[in-house]
Amino acid sequence: MDAVTLLTTTRSVRRKLDLERPVPKDALEDCLRIARQAPAASFLSEAQRWVVVLDPALRKEIAAITREAAEEAWRQYAHLAGERAMVSSRHLVEHLDQVPALVLPCLPGPVPDDSAGLSAYYGSIYPAIWSFQLALRTHGLASSLCSYHLGGREADVARILGIPDDVAQIGLLAVAYSTQQEFSPAARPAVADILSYDGWPQQ
C-alpha cells in the first residue's frame, strides 16, 4: 500500500482484532526496528525501552488491572465520549486478556512537569509509537492504545513486569492481526476549519 493510504487509513482497531492468531516475535521486532527510525524531540529516544507481553498469565493480570482502571475512568468521563467509541472501548477492555500481544513503550523518569520538558519527553517516543502502529499495518497487524492503567495503576503493572520504579510507562498497545484489512479515511474537519496562518484566527 502507498504511504498516503497507510497514513490515512490506519485506525485504532478494537473490535476487529483476531484474538486467536498468535503474533510472531519476528513481526514485532521488525516493526520496532522501523519505529526506532522515527523523528524524536530529544536525546531521550535512545533511552526507549519496549516491553512485549505474550505470556497469557501476565496478560490476564494486566487486563484485570486495566479493566478496574477503565471502569473508574468511565464513571468520570464516559458522558464525554460518543456511544460508538464507548462500545468499542468496552469491547477491547473486556477482551484485553485475549489479545495476543500487549506492548508497553517506556522511558526513564521522572516525567517533567513543565510544558517544554513534557514536549521533549513525550516527543521522544510518541513518533516511534505511531511509526510502530503504521509498521504493524504493513504486516497485517492492528493496534490500539489502551492505557487506562496509567491513571493510578501504573505501579501495579510495573510490579507484575518488573519495571523499575524510575521508569515511566508511556502507554499500552493492544496488538493483534486484524480481521478486517480494508479501512477508509475517517471523517475529519476540513483543513480550512482548523488552519490559520501567522497567528490565531480572529473572530
Short mmCIF file of C-alpha atoms in Angstrom, two decimals:
data_model
loop_
_atom_site.label_atom_id
_atom_site.label_comp_id
_atom_site.label_asym_id
_atom_site.label_seq_id
_atom_site.Cartn_x
_atom_site.Cartn_y
_atom_site.Cartn_z
CA MET A 1 0.00 0.00 0.00
CA ASP A 2 1.23 3.51 -0.74
CA ALA A 3 2.24 5.91 2.01
CA VAL A 4 -0.81 8.16 1.76
CA THR A 5 -3.20 5.21 2.07
CA LEU A 6 -1.23 3.87 5.03
CA LEU A 7 -1.31 7.23 6.79
CA THR A 8 -4.98 7.97 6.14
CA THR A 9 -6.49 4.55 6.82
CA THR A 10 -4.59 3.27 9.85
CA ARG A 11 -7.18 3.22 12.61
CA SER A 12 -7.34 2.31 16.28
CA VAL A 13 -8.72 -1.22 15.98
CA ARG A 14 -10.63 -2.59 18.96
CA ARG A 15 -13.47 -4.84 17.75
CA LYS A 16 -11.71 -6.33 14.72
CA LEU A 17 -8.72 -7.85 16.50
CA ASP A 18 -8.08 -11.54 15.86
CA LEU A 19 -7.91 -12.96 19.39
CA GLU A 20 -6.99 -16.46 18.22
CA ARG A 21 -3.97 -15.95 15.97
CA PRO A 22 -0.59 -15.54 17.71
CA VAL A 23 1.57 -12.55 16.83
CA PRO A 24 5.08 -13.70 15.84
CA LYS A 25 8.06 -12.16 17.57
CA ASP A 26 9.86 -11.51 14.30
CA ALA A 27 6.99 -9.31 13.06
CA LEU A 28 7.03 -7.30 16.28
CA GLU A 29 10.80 -6.93 16.13
CA ASP A 30 10.69 -5.78 12.51
CA CYS A 31 8.05 -3.18 13.36
CA LEU A 32 10.13 -1.97 16.28
CA ARG A 33 13.21 -1.72 14.05
CA ILE A 34 11.21 0.57 11.78
CA ALA A 35 9.77 2.55 14.69
CA ARG A 36 13.25 3.29 16.03
CA GLN A 37 13.85 5.45 12.93
CA ALA A 38 11.08 7.90 13.85
CA PRO A 39 12.00 11.55 14.42
CA ALA A 40 12.41 12.46 18.07
CA ALA A 41 12.30 15.67 20.08
CA SER A 42 15.32 14.95 22.28
CA PHE A 43 18.16 12.57 23.06
CA LEU A 44 15.76 10.51 25.19
CA SER A 45 14.86 8.49 22.10
CA GLU A 46 18.00 6.47 22.75
CA ALA A 47 16.63 5.56 26.18
CA GLN A 48 13.42 3.98 24.89
CA ARG A 49 12.60 0.53 26.20
CA TRP A 50 9.74 -1.63 24.90
CA VAL A 51 8.21 -4.45 26.93
CA VAL A 52 6.21 -7.03 24.94
CA VAL A 53 3.87 -9.25 26.94
CA LEU A 54 2.98 -12.54 25.26
CA ASP A 55 2.53 -14.75 28.32
CA PRO A 56 -1.22 -15.43 28.84
CA ALA A 57 -0.98 -15.35 32.64
CA LEU A 58 0.73 -11.96 32.62
CA ARG A 59 -1.76 -10.62 30.08
CA LYS A 60 -4.61 -11.76 32.33
CA GLU A 61 -3.18 -9.87 35.31
CA ILE A 62 -2.61 -6.71 33.30
CA ALA A 63 -6.08 -6.94 31.77
CA ALA A 64 -7.69 -7.17 35.21
CA ILE A 65 -5.88 -4.02 36.36
CA THR A 66 -6.77 -2.23 33.13
CA ARG A 67 -10.42 -3.20 33.50
CA GLU A 68 -10.61 -1.77 37.02
CA ALA A 69 -8.90 1.44 35.94
CA ALA A 70 -11.13 1.73 32.86
CA GLU A 71 -14.31 1.35 34.88
CA GLU A 72 -13.16 4.14 37.19
CA ALA A 73 -12.37 6.37 34.19
CA TRP A 74 -15.71 5.60 32.57
CA ARG A 75 -17.57 6.59 35.72
CA GLN A 76 -15.98 10.03 35.46
CA TYR A 77 -15.69 10.63 31.73
CA ALA A 78 -17.98 8.28 29.76
CA HIS A 79 -20.52 11.09 29.27
CA LEU A 80 -17.93 12.97 27.20
CA ALA A 81 -17.42 10.13 24.72
CA GLY A 82 -19.67 9.10 21.86
CA GLU A 83 -21.66 5.88 22.11
CA ARG A 84 -19.69 4.20 19.31
CA ALA A 85 -16.38 4.99 20.97
CA MET A 86 -17.60 3.66 24.30
CA VAL A 87 -18.86 0.41 22.77
CA SER A 88 -15.55 -0.28 21.07
CA SER A 89 -13.54 0.72 24.14
CA ARG A 90 -15.56 -1.56 26.39
CA HIS A 91 -15.15 -4.40 23.91
CA LEU A 92 -11.37 -4.06 23.93
CA VAL A 93 -11.11 -3.81 27.70
CA GLU A 94 -13.38 -6.81 28.20
CA HIS A 95 -11.23 -8.92 25.86
CA LEU A 96 -7.80 -7.47 26.64
CA ASP A 97 -6.57 -10.68 28.27
CA GLN A 98 -7.21 -12.47 24.96
CA VAL A 99 -5.25 -10.01 22.82
CA PRO A 100 -2.13 -11.94 21.72
CA ALA A 101 0.42 -9.17 22.41
CA LEU A 102 0.48 -6.22 24.77
CA VAL A 103 3.26 -3.73 24.11
CA LEU A 104 4.42 -1.13 26.62
CA PRO A 105 6.81 1.60 25.42
CA CYS A 106 8.79 3.09 28.30
CA LEU A 107 11.17 5.95 29.07
CA PRO A 108 13.29 6.71 32.12
CA GLY A 109 11.59 9.06 34.55
CA PRO A 110 10.76 11.30 36.13
CA VAL A 111 8.16 12.73 33.79
CA PRO A 112 8.74 16.51 33.53
CA ASP A 113 6.20 18.90 34.99
CA ASP A 114 6.80 21.86 32.67
CA SER A 115 5.44 22.33 29.15
CA ALA A 116 8.81 22.42 27.37
CA GLY A 117 10.01 19.36 29.24
CA LEU A 118 6.80 17.45 28.52
CA SER A 119 7.04 18.30 24.83
CA ALA A 120 10.58 16.97 24.60
CA TYR A 121 9.82 13.96 26.80
CA TYR A 122 6.76 12.62 25.02
CA GLY A 123 8.07 13.87 21.70
CA SER A 124 10.94 11.45 22.16
CA ILE A 125 8.70 8.40 21.96
CA TYR A 126 5.24 9.16 20.55
CA PRO A 127 6.53 9.46 16.96
CA ALA A 128 8.04 5.98 17.43
CA ILE A 129 4.74 4.67 18.81
CA TRP A 130 2.90 5.92 15.74
CA SER A 131 5.57 4.53 13.42
CA PHE A 132 5.26 1.21 15.23
CA GLN A 133 1.49 1.23 14.63
CA LEU A 134 1.99 2.04 10.95
CA ALA A 135 4.60 -0.70 10.59
CA LEU A 136 2.22 -3.19 12.22
CA ARG A 137 -0.30 -2.43 9.48
CA THR A 138 2.18 -3.50 6.80
CA HIS A 139 2.29 -6.92 8.49
CA GLY A 140 -1.50 -7.24 8.55
CA LEU A 141 -1.49 -6.36 12.24
CA ALA A 142 -3.58 -3.76 14.05
CA SER A 143 -3.30 -1.94 17.33
CA SER A 144 -4.98 0.36 19.79
CA LEU A 145 -3.68 2.38 22.70
CA CYS A 146 -5.38 1.13 25.86
CA SER A 147 -3.59 2.97 28.64
CA TYR A 148 -6.23 3.25 31.36
CA HIS A 149 -3.84 1.82 33.94
CA LEU A 150 -1.67 4.94 33.73
CA GLY A 151 -4.38 6.79 35.65
CA GLY A 152 -3.28 5.44 39.03
CA ARG A 153 -2.42 1.77 38.45
CA GLU A 154 0.92 2.08 36.65
CA ALA A 155 2.82 0.79 39.67
CA ASP A 156 0.72 -2.38 39.73
CA VAL A 157 1.64 -3.21 36.14
CA ALA A 158 5.26 -2.29 36.84
CA ARG A 159 5.30 -4.77 39.71
CA ILE A 160 3.93 -7.57 37.52
CA LEU A 161 6.53 -6.97 34.81
CA GLY A 162 9.47 -5.99 36.99
CA ILE A 163 9.68 -2.49 35.52
CA PRO A 164 11.89 -0.33 37.77
CA ASP A 165 10.36 2.47 39.80
CA ASP A 166 12.34 5.10 37.91
CA VAL A 167 10.94 4.06 34.51
CA ALA A 168 7.70 5.54 33.16
CA GLN A 169 5.29 3.52 31.06
CA ILE A 170 4.14 5.71 28.19
CA GLY A 171 1.24 3.57 27.09
CA LEU A 172 -0.14 0.10 26.49
CA LEU A 173 -0.72 -1.05 22.93
CA ALA A 174 -3.03 -3.97 22.24
CA VAL A 175 -1.61 -5.74 19.16
CA ALA A 176 -3.16 -8.50 17.07
CA TYR A 177 -3.85 -9.48 13.50
CA SER A 178 -6.84 -7.64 12.11
CA THR A 179 -9.90 -9.50 10.90
CA GLN A 180 -10.54 -6.54 8.59
CA GLN A 181 -7.87 -5.46 6.13
CA GLU A 182 -9.58 -2.63 4.26
CA PHE A 183 -10.14 0.64 6.11
CA SER A 184 -11.33 4.02 4.87
CA PRO A 185 -10.25 7.51 5.87
CA ALA A 186 -12.24 8.77 8.86
CA ALA A 187 -14.44 11.85 8.77
CA ARG A 188 -12.41 14.82 9.94
CA PRO A 189 -12.90 18.61 9.87
CA ALA A 190 -11.77 20.30 6.69
CA VAL A 191 -8.22 21.67 6.80
CA ALA A 192 -9.61 25.18 6.28
CA ASP A 193 -11.58 24.81 9.52
CA ILE A 194 -8.54 24.10 11.67
CA LEU A 195 -5.78 26.09 9.95
CA SER A 196 -4.65 29.67 10.37
CA TYR A 197 -1.54 31.42 9.09
CA ASP A 198 0.70 33.82 11.03
CA GLY A 199 -1.38 33.84 14.18
CA TRP A 200 -4.54 32.68 15.91
CA PRO A 201 -7.67 33.17 13.80
CA GLN A 202 -9.51 36.40 14.51
CA GLN A 203 -13.25 36.46 15.16
#
